[in-house]
Amino acid sequence: MQIRKTALLAMMLIVATTMVFANGGKDAAAGAAADAKPVVLRLAETHPADYPTTLGDIKFAELVKERSGGRITIEVYPGSQLGQEKAVIEQVQFGAIDFTRVSVSPLAAFVPVFNALQLPYLYRSETHMWNVLLGPIGKELFAALEPSGFVGIGWFEPGARNFYNSRRPVAKPEDLAGLKIRVQESDLMVGMVQGLGAIATPMPYGEVYSGLQTGVIDGAENNWPSYESTSHYEVAKYYTVDEHTRVPEIIIASKISMAKLSQADIDLIKQAALDAIPYQRKLWAEREKASEAKVKAGGSIITMIPDKGPWQAAMKALYDKQPSDVKYLVDRIGKVE
Ligand code: GTR
C-alpha cells in the first residue's frame, strides 16, 4: 500500500513537472511571439520630403525595416506635420511621438549640456565635428539624454550656418547692429546674436518666412540648403558666409517608446541610424552645392568672410559664461583630432 502511494506520488510529481516545463515552453513561445509582433513607430521631421536630412531619415527607416525582417516600421512624417521642433521634442519626452530628427539647438533647451556642441566656431572642420560626434563625447552626450526621457539614436550632417537679412550686406559683426535676427528656440543662440550686437528673436522655423516677409524680423541664420528650401532667399537676399556654427542634427527616441522594445531591437535601430549617415552626408554635400547655385541664380548677394577673427572674438563672452560642465566638454572637444 505504502509502495503504491509512493509510486502514485512520484507519478504525480512527474506529471506536475512535465506540466511546469510544458507551460514554461509555452511562455517562452509566447515571448517570442510578442517579440515578433509588428511595431509601427513615428518619426517627426521638420524638413520637406526631398530634403537630404529627410531622405536620411527614410534610409534609416528602410534599414530598420529590412534588418528586422519587416517587423519594425518607422513612418517618417516630414514637413513639420507633427509640429515644430520644440513641441515635437516635448511630445517625444512624454511618449506621444516615438522619434524625431531635430537640431541640437532646440534640444539643448531640454538638456543644457548639449550647448557644448553648438557653440560658435567650436569645430575646426566638418571632420573635426564628426570625430567628436562619433567618438566618446558623442556617446556620453547620448547617455546624458536618458534622465530627461530621451534615447540618443544617431547624428546627421548639419552644414555650417550663416547670417542672412533683407536690409543690407553684412561684412563685419558691426554691420549686424540693430538688425532683428531670428534664432532657433535656444538661449545660447539668443546670446550669440546679442554678442554680435543684433536683436535676437527666437521663433519656430515654420514662422520665419512670414516674419521676414512682413518685416517682423530683418534676418535669420541657416545653412545653404535651409536658406534655399524655405525660400527665405526670396525675401532676404543678403547672405554672409561667416560659418558661425555647425549645429549637429540628431535623431532621438522617446524613452517610453524604447522601453517597449527589446535591447536587441534598440541595438538594431541604433546601428541602422549609424549606417544611414554616409548616405545623408553624400546627399547633403550635393544639396549644399545645388542650393548655393540656386540662391545665386535667384539674385542672392553673397558676402564672403575670409577672416573670421573679429567674429570669433565677439563670441568670447558667450564661451566665458558657460557652466562648468559645458566648459569641460568644450575643452575636450578642442583636443579631439
Ligand atoms: C535647420 C535644421 C532644422 C531646424 C532649422 C531652424 O538647419 O535642420 O532642424 O532646426 O535649421 O533653424 O529652426
Short mmCIF file of C-alpha atoms and ligand atoms in Angstrom, two decimals:
data_model
loop_
_atom_site.label_atom_id
_atom_site.label_comp_id
_atom_site.label_asym_id
_atom_site.label_seq_id
_atom_site.Cartn_x
_atom_site.Cartn_y
_atom_site.Cartn_z
CA MET A 1 0.00 0.00 0.00
CA GLN A 2 2.75 2.31 1.08
CA ILE A 3 4.67 1.45 -2.12
CA ARG A 4 1.64 2.17 -4.31
CA LYS A 5 1.16 5.51 -2.56
CA THR A 6 4.79 6.44 -3.15
CA ALA A 7 4.55 5.38 -6.78
CA LEU A 8 1.43 7.48 -7.19
CA LEU A 9 3.13 10.47 -5.62
CA ALA A 10 6.14 10.01 -7.86
CA MET A 11 3.89 9.85 -10.91
CA MET A 12 2.04 12.96 -9.84
CA LEU A 13 5.34 14.72 -9.41
CA ILE A 14 6.45 13.72 -12.92
CA VAL A 15 3.16 14.92 -14.39
CA ALA A 16 3.38 18.19 -12.47
CA THR A 17 6.98 18.73 -13.52
CA THR A 18 6.10 17.99 -17.13
CA MET A 19 3.27 20.47 -16.90
CA VAL A 20 5.57 23.13 -15.49
CA PHE A 21 8.07 22.55 -18.29
CA ALA A 22 5.36 22.48 -20.89
CA ASN A 23 4.00 25.73 -19.54
CA GLY A 24 7.49 27.23 -19.40
CA GLY A 25 7.87 26.32 -23.04
CA LYS A 26 4.59 27.95 -23.83
CA ASP A 27 5.62 31.15 -22.04
CA ALA A 28 8.88 31.24 -23.97
CA ALA A 29 6.98 30.76 -27.20
CA ALA A 30 4.55 33.50 -26.17
CA GLY A 31 7.54 35.77 -25.51
CA ALA A 32 8.94 35.08 -28.94
CA ALA A 33 5.53 35.70 -30.46
CA ALA A 34 5.30 39.02 -28.64
CA ASP A 35 8.74 39.96 -29.97
CA ALA A 36 7.64 39.02 -33.43
CA LYS A 37 4.61 41.31 -33.26
CA PRO A 38 4.91 44.09 -35.86
CA VAL A 39 5.64 47.54 -34.42
CA VAL A 40 4.84 50.83 -36.09
CA LEU A 41 6.71 53.88 -34.80
CA ARG A 42 6.53 57.52 -35.90
CA LEU A 43 9.39 59.90 -36.65
CA ALA A 44 8.82 63.66 -36.88
CA GLU A 45 10.93 65.72 -39.29
CA THR A 46 10.67 69.44 -39.92
CA HIS A 47 12.14 69.46 -43.43
CA PRO A 48 10.28 68.68 -46.66
CA ALA A 49 10.24 65.18 -48.16
CA ASP A 50 13.00 65.83 -50.71
CA TYR A 51 15.47 67.41 -48.25
CA PRO A 52 18.71 65.45 -47.69
CA THR A 53 18.08 65.03 -43.96
CA THR A 54 14.56 63.70 -44.54
CA LEU A 55 15.99 61.29 -47.11
CA GLY A 56 18.48 60.26 -44.42
CA ASP A 57 15.56 59.54 -42.05
CA ILE A 58 13.91 57.46 -44.76
CA LYS A 59 17.13 55.50 -45.35
CA PHE A 60 17.32 54.86 -41.58
CA ALA A 61 13.69 53.61 -41.58
CA GLU A 62 14.37 51.36 -44.58
CA LEU A 63 17.39 49.78 -42.89
CA VAL A 64 15.38 49.14 -39.74
CA LYS A 65 12.58 47.53 -41.74
CA GLU A 66 14.94 45.36 -43.76
CA ARG A 67 17.03 44.19 -40.81
CA SER A 68 14.00 43.41 -38.64
CA GLY A 69 12.58 41.24 -41.40
CA GLY A 70 9.75 43.73 -41.94
CA ARG A 71 8.74 43.67 -38.27
CA ILE A 72 9.63 47.26 -37.31
CA THR A 73 8.18 50.07 -39.38
CA ILE A 74 9.28 53.66 -38.80
CA GLU A 75 6.94 56.07 -40.52
CA VAL A 76 8.64 59.36 -41.39
CA TYR A 77 6.41 62.45 -41.18
CA PRO A 78 8.18 65.31 -42.98
CA GLY A 79 7.31 68.98 -43.32
CA SER A 80 6.51 69.58 -39.61
CA GLN A 81 3.28 67.56 -39.96
CA LEU A 82 3.65 66.53 -36.33
CA GLY A 83 4.60 70.04 -35.14
CA GLN A 84 7.51 72.45 -34.86
CA GLU A 85 10.73 71.19 -33.28
CA LYS A 86 10.26 72.36 -29.69
CA ALA A 87 6.69 71.00 -29.50
CA VAL A 88 7.79 67.73 -31.09
CA ILE A 89 10.62 67.29 -28.57
CA GLU A 90 8.08 67.71 -25.76
CA GLN A 91 5.87 65.04 -27.33
CA VAL A 92 8.83 62.69 -27.65
CA GLN A 93 9.55 63.29 -23.98
CA PHE A 94 6.14 62.05 -22.92
CA GLY A 95 5.96 59.25 -25.48
CA ALA A 96 3.33 60.65 -27.88
CA ILE A 97 5.89 60.65 -30.73
CA ASP A 98 8.47 57.85 -30.90
CA PHE A 99 11.34 59.54 -32.78
CA THR A 100 12.33 62.90 -34.09
CA ARG A 101 15.20 64.29 -36.07
CA VAL A 102 15.93 67.76 -34.77
CA SER A 103 18.72 70.26 -34.47
CA VAL A 104 20.74 70.10 -31.27
CA SER A 105 19.81 73.76 -30.75
CA PRO A 106 16.20 73.32 -29.52
CA LEU A 107 17.20 70.06 -27.79
CA ALA A 108 19.71 71.95 -25.65
CA ALA A 109 16.78 73.82 -24.10
CA PHE A 110 15.80 70.43 -22.58
CA VAL A 111 19.29 69.05 -21.91
CA PRO A 112 21.56 72.10 -21.48
CA VAL A 113 24.87 70.23 -21.65
CA PHE A 114 24.13 69.90 -25.40
CA ASN A 115 25.08 73.56 -25.67
CA ALA A 116 28.65 72.24 -25.75
CA LEU A 117 28.01 71.01 -29.30
CA GLN A 118 26.64 74.24 -30.73
CA LEU A 119 28.98 76.99 -29.60
CA PRO A 120 30.16 79.27 -32.41
CA TYR A 121 33.46 78.46 -34.09
CA LEU A 122 33.79 75.32 -31.97
CA TYR A 123 34.87 72.87 -34.67
CA ARG A 124 37.92 73.30 -36.85
CA SER A 125 36.18 71.49 -39.70
CA GLU A 126 33.36 69.16 -40.62
CA THR A 127 35.71 66.22 -40.00
CA HIS A 128 36.53 67.51 -36.52
CA MET A 129 32.81 67.70 -35.73
CA TRP A 130 32.22 64.13 -36.94
CA ASN A 131 35.12 62.84 -34.86
CA VAL A 132 33.51 64.43 -31.80
CA LEU A 133 30.03 63.08 -32.55
CA LEU A 134 31.11 59.52 -33.30
CA GLY A 135 33.70 59.37 -30.51
CA PRO A 136 33.40 59.11 -26.72
CA ILE A 137 31.90 62.63 -26.32
CA GLY A 138 29.01 61.76 -28.64
CA LYS A 139 28.34 58.61 -26.60
CA GLU A 140 28.48 60.49 -23.29
CA LEU A 141 26.01 63.03 -24.60
CA PHE A 142 23.65 60.27 -25.70
CA ALA A 143 23.80 58.95 -22.13
CA ALA A 144 23.09 62.47 -20.79
CA LEU A 145 19.74 62.41 -22.65
CA GLU A 146 18.30 59.49 -20.70
CA PRO A 147 17.39 61.23 -17.41
CA SER A 148 15.29 63.68 -19.45
CA GLY A 149 13.32 60.90 -21.13
CA PHE A 150 15.20 60.64 -24.44
CA VAL A 151 17.36 57.98 -26.07
CA GLY A 152 20.12 59.12 -28.44
CA ILE A 153 19.84 57.27 -31.73
CA GLY A 154 22.01 58.97 -34.37
CA TRP A 155 23.58 62.06 -35.91
CA PHE A 156 23.31 63.74 -39.30
CA GLU A 157 25.35 66.41 -41.08
CA PRO A 158 24.12 69.96 -40.41
CA GLY A 159 26.42 72.07 -42.61
CA ALA A 160 27.66 75.47 -41.45
CA ARG A 161 25.19 78.23 -40.61
CA ASN A 162 25.42 81.77 -42.00
CA PHE A 163 23.58 85.04 -41.40
CA TYR A 164 21.17 86.49 -43.91
CA ASN A 165 18.91 89.52 -43.93
CA SER A 166 16.65 91.64 -46.06
CA ARG A 167 18.27 95.04 -45.33
CA ARG A 168 21.94 95.26 -46.27
CA PRO A 169 25.16 93.37 -46.96
CA VAL A 170 26.89 92.30 -43.74
CA ALA A 171 30.67 92.02 -43.89
CA LYS A 172 31.65 92.51 -40.25
CA PRO A 173 29.87 91.94 -36.92
CA GLU A 174 29.11 95.68 -36.53
CA ASP A 175 27.02 95.54 -39.72
CA LEU A 176 24.51 93.41 -37.81
CA ALA A 177 23.93 96.13 -35.21
CA GLY A 178 20.24 96.82 -34.69
CA LEU A 179 19.02 94.09 -37.04
CA LYS A 180 16.29 91.82 -35.72
CA ILE A 181 17.61 88.31 -36.28
CA ARG A 182 15.52 85.20 -35.81
CA VAL A 183 17.24 82.39 -33.90
CA GLN A 184 16.20 78.85 -33.01
CA GLU A 185 14.44 78.45 -29.68
CA SER A 186 17.67 78.29 -27.71
CA ASP A 187 19.11 80.64 -25.09
CA LEU A 188 22.60 80.04 -26.40
CA MET A 189 21.59 81.29 -29.85
CA VAL A 190 19.99 84.35 -28.29
CA GLY A 191 23.29 85.01 -26.50
CA MET A 192 25.27 84.54 -29.69
CA VAL A 193 23.25 87.08 -31.66
CA GLN A 194 23.27 89.56 -28.78
CA GLY A 195 27.04 89.16 -28.55
CA LEU A 196 27.22 90.31 -32.15
CA GLY A 197 25.19 93.42 -31.36
CA ALA A 198 21.97 92.38 -33.10
CA ILE A 199 18.49 91.86 -31.64
CA ALA A 200 17.70 88.17 -31.18
CA THR A 201 14.17 86.90 -31.82
CA PRO A 202 13.62 83.20 -31.03
CA MET A 203 10.91 81.77 -33.28
CA PRO A 204 9.87 78.36 -34.69
CA TYR A 205 11.35 77.54 -38.10
CA GLY A 206 7.97 77.46 -39.82
CA GLU A 207 7.26 81.11 -38.95
CA VAL A 208 10.45 82.62 -40.32
CA TYR A 209 9.33 83.13 -43.91
CA SER A 210 6.32 85.25 -42.98
CA GLY A 211 8.39 87.01 -40.32
CA LEU A 212 10.85 88.09 -42.98
CA GLN A 213 8.13 88.97 -45.45
CA THR A 214 6.19 91.16 -43.02
CA GLY A 215 9.31 92.73 -41.51
CA VAL A 216 8.72 91.33 -38.01
CA ILE A 217 12.34 90.22 -38.35
CA ASP A 218 15.11 91.50 -40.63
CA GLY A 219 17.04 88.29 -40.93
CA ALA A 220 17.89 84.84 -39.71
CA GLU A 221 20.74 82.38 -40.00
CA ASN A 222 20.97 78.94 -41.55
CA ASN A 223 22.91 76.67 -43.88
CA TRP A 224 22.64 76.87 -47.69
CA PRO A 225 20.04 74.07 -48.06
CA SER A 226 17.67 75.54 -45.45
CA TYR A 227 18.07 79.09 -46.79
CA GLU A 228 17.10 77.76 -50.18
CA SER A 229 14.45 75.10 -49.38
CA THR A 230 12.41 77.51 -47.23
CA SER A 231 12.57 80.21 -49.95
CA HIS A 232 13.95 82.60 -47.35
CA TYR A 233 16.39 83.72 -50.06
CA GLU A 234 13.46 85.22 -51.93
CA VAL A 235 12.70 87.60 -49.04
CA ALA A 236 16.18 88.08 -47.51
CA LYS A 237 18.78 88.31 -50.22
CA TYR A 238 21.92 89.33 -48.31
CA TYR A 239 23.77 86.16 -47.30
CA THR A 240 27.03 86.35 -45.33
CA VAL A 241 29.24 83.25 -45.31
CA ASP A 242 30.60 83.68 -41.78
CA GLU A 243 30.02 79.98 -40.91
CA HIS A 244 29.43 80.82 -37.25
CA THR A 245 28.10 77.42 -36.17
CA ARG A 246 27.78 73.78 -37.08
CA VAL A 247 24.81 72.62 -35.03
CA PRO A 248 24.61 68.83 -35.29
CA GLU A 249 21.40 67.20 -36.44
CA ILE A 250 20.32 64.43 -34.07
CA ILE A 251 17.80 61.60 -34.08
CA ILE A 252 16.35 60.99 -30.64
CA ALA A 253 13.76 58.50 -29.46
CA SER A 254 11.30 58.55 -26.62
CA LYS A 255 12.49 56.54 -23.63
CA ILE A 256 8.88 55.46 -23.11
CA SER A 257 8.66 54.06 -26.66
CA MET A 258 12.04 52.35 -26.44
CA ALA A 259 11.11 50.68 -23.14
CA LYS A 260 8.54 48.66 -25.11
CA LEU A 261 11.26 47.17 -27.36
CA SER A 262 13.88 44.52 -26.64
CA GLN A 263 17.51 45.58 -26.25
CA ALA A 264 18.27 43.68 -29.47
CA ASP A 265 15.74 45.84 -31.33
CA ILE A 266 17.14 49.04 -29.83
CA ASP A 267 20.64 47.98 -30.91
CA LEU A 268 19.34 47.22 -34.41
CA ILE A 269 17.75 50.70 -34.57
CA LYS A 270 20.93 52.45 -33.40
CA GLN A 271 23.07 50.54 -35.89
CA ALA A 272 20.68 51.44 -38.71
CA ALA A 273 20.97 55.13 -37.80
CA LEU A 274 24.75 54.87 -37.83
CA ASP A 275 24.69 53.16 -41.21
CA ALA A 276 22.42 55.85 -42.71
CA ILE A 277 25.00 58.59 -42.05
CA PRO A 278 27.19 58.17 -45.18
CA TYR A 279 24.09 58.33 -47.38
CA GLN A 280 22.80 61.52 -45.72
CA ARG A 281 26.25 63.14 -45.85
CA LYS A 282 26.59 62.40 -49.55
CA LEU A 283 23.17 63.89 -50.33
CA TRP A 284 23.98 66.83 -48.05
CA ALA A 285 27.17 67.70 -49.93
CA GLU A 286 25.31 67.58 -53.23
CA ARG A 287 22.43 69.71 -51.96
CA GLU A 288 24.75 72.34 -50.45
CA LYS A 289 26.20 72.98 -53.90
CA ALA A 290 22.83 72.88 -55.63
CA SER A 291 21.30 75.27 -53.08
CA GLU A 292 24.19 77.70 -53.37
CA ALA A 293 23.81 77.75 -57.15
CA LYS A 294 20.04 78.19 -56.90
CA VAL A 295 20.09 81.13 -54.49
CA LYS A 296 22.80 82.85 -56.52
CA ALA A 297 20.76 82.39 -59.68
CA GLY A 298 17.77 83.73 -57.71
CA GLY A 299 19.57 87.01 -57.01
CA SER A 300 21.09 86.50 -53.53
CA ILE A 301 24.02 88.76 -52.81
CA ILE A 302 26.78 86.75 -51.17
CA THR A 303 29.39 88.29 -48.85
CA MET A 304 32.36 86.02 -48.13
CA ILE A 305 34.21 86.34 -44.81
CA PRO A 306 37.79 85.21 -45.36
CA ASP A 307 38.96 86.48 -41.96
CA LYS A 308 36.66 85.17 -39.23
CA GLY A 309 38.87 86.66 -36.47
CA PRO A 310 36.56 89.56 -35.48
CA TRP A 311 33.53 87.21 -35.50
CA GLN A 312 35.29 84.73 -33.27
CA ALA A 313 36.44 87.48 -30.92
CA ALA A 314 32.83 88.65 -30.49
CA MET A 315 31.93 85.18 -29.16
CA LYS A 316 34.39 85.15 -26.27
CA ALA A 317 31.88 86.39 -23.69
CA LEU A 318 29.48 83.62 -24.69
CA TYR A 319 32.15 81.00 -24.00
CA ASP A 320 33.05 82.63 -20.71
CA LYS A 321 29.53 82.48 -19.36
CA GLN A 322 29.04 78.74 -19.96
CA PRO A 323 28.61 76.49 -16.91
CA SER A 324 31.50 74.24 -15.91
CA ASP A 325 30.14 71.02 -17.48
CA VAL A 326 29.88 72.76 -20.86
CA LYS A 327 33.35 74.34 -20.49
CA TYR A 328 34.78 70.93 -19.63
CA LEU A 329 33.33 69.41 -22.82
CA VAL A 330 34.43 72.36 -24.94
CA ASP A 331 37.94 71.84 -23.68
CA ARG A 332 37.83 68.15 -24.55
CA ILE A 333 36.29 68.88 -27.97
CA GLY A 334 39.25 71.12 -28.70
CA LYS A 335 41.58 68.19 -28.10
CA VAL A 336 39.76 65.80 -30.44
CA GLU A 337 41.69 65.33 -33.69
C1 GTR B 1 17.84 73.68 -39.87
C2 GTR B 1 17.70 72.39 -39.10
C3 GTR B 1 16.29 72.26 -38.61
C4 GTR B 1 15.83 73.49 -37.85
C5 GTR B 1 16.17 74.76 -38.58
C6 GTR B 1 15.92 76.03 -37.78
O1 GTR B 1 19.15 73.83 -40.35
O2 GTR B 1 17.99 71.31 -39.94
O3 GTR B 1 16.20 71.09 -37.84
O4 GTR B 1 16.38 73.48 -36.55
O5 GTR B 1 17.52 74.78 -39.02
O6 GTR B 1 16.66 76.99 -37.94
O7 GTR B 1 14.95 76.07 -37.00
#
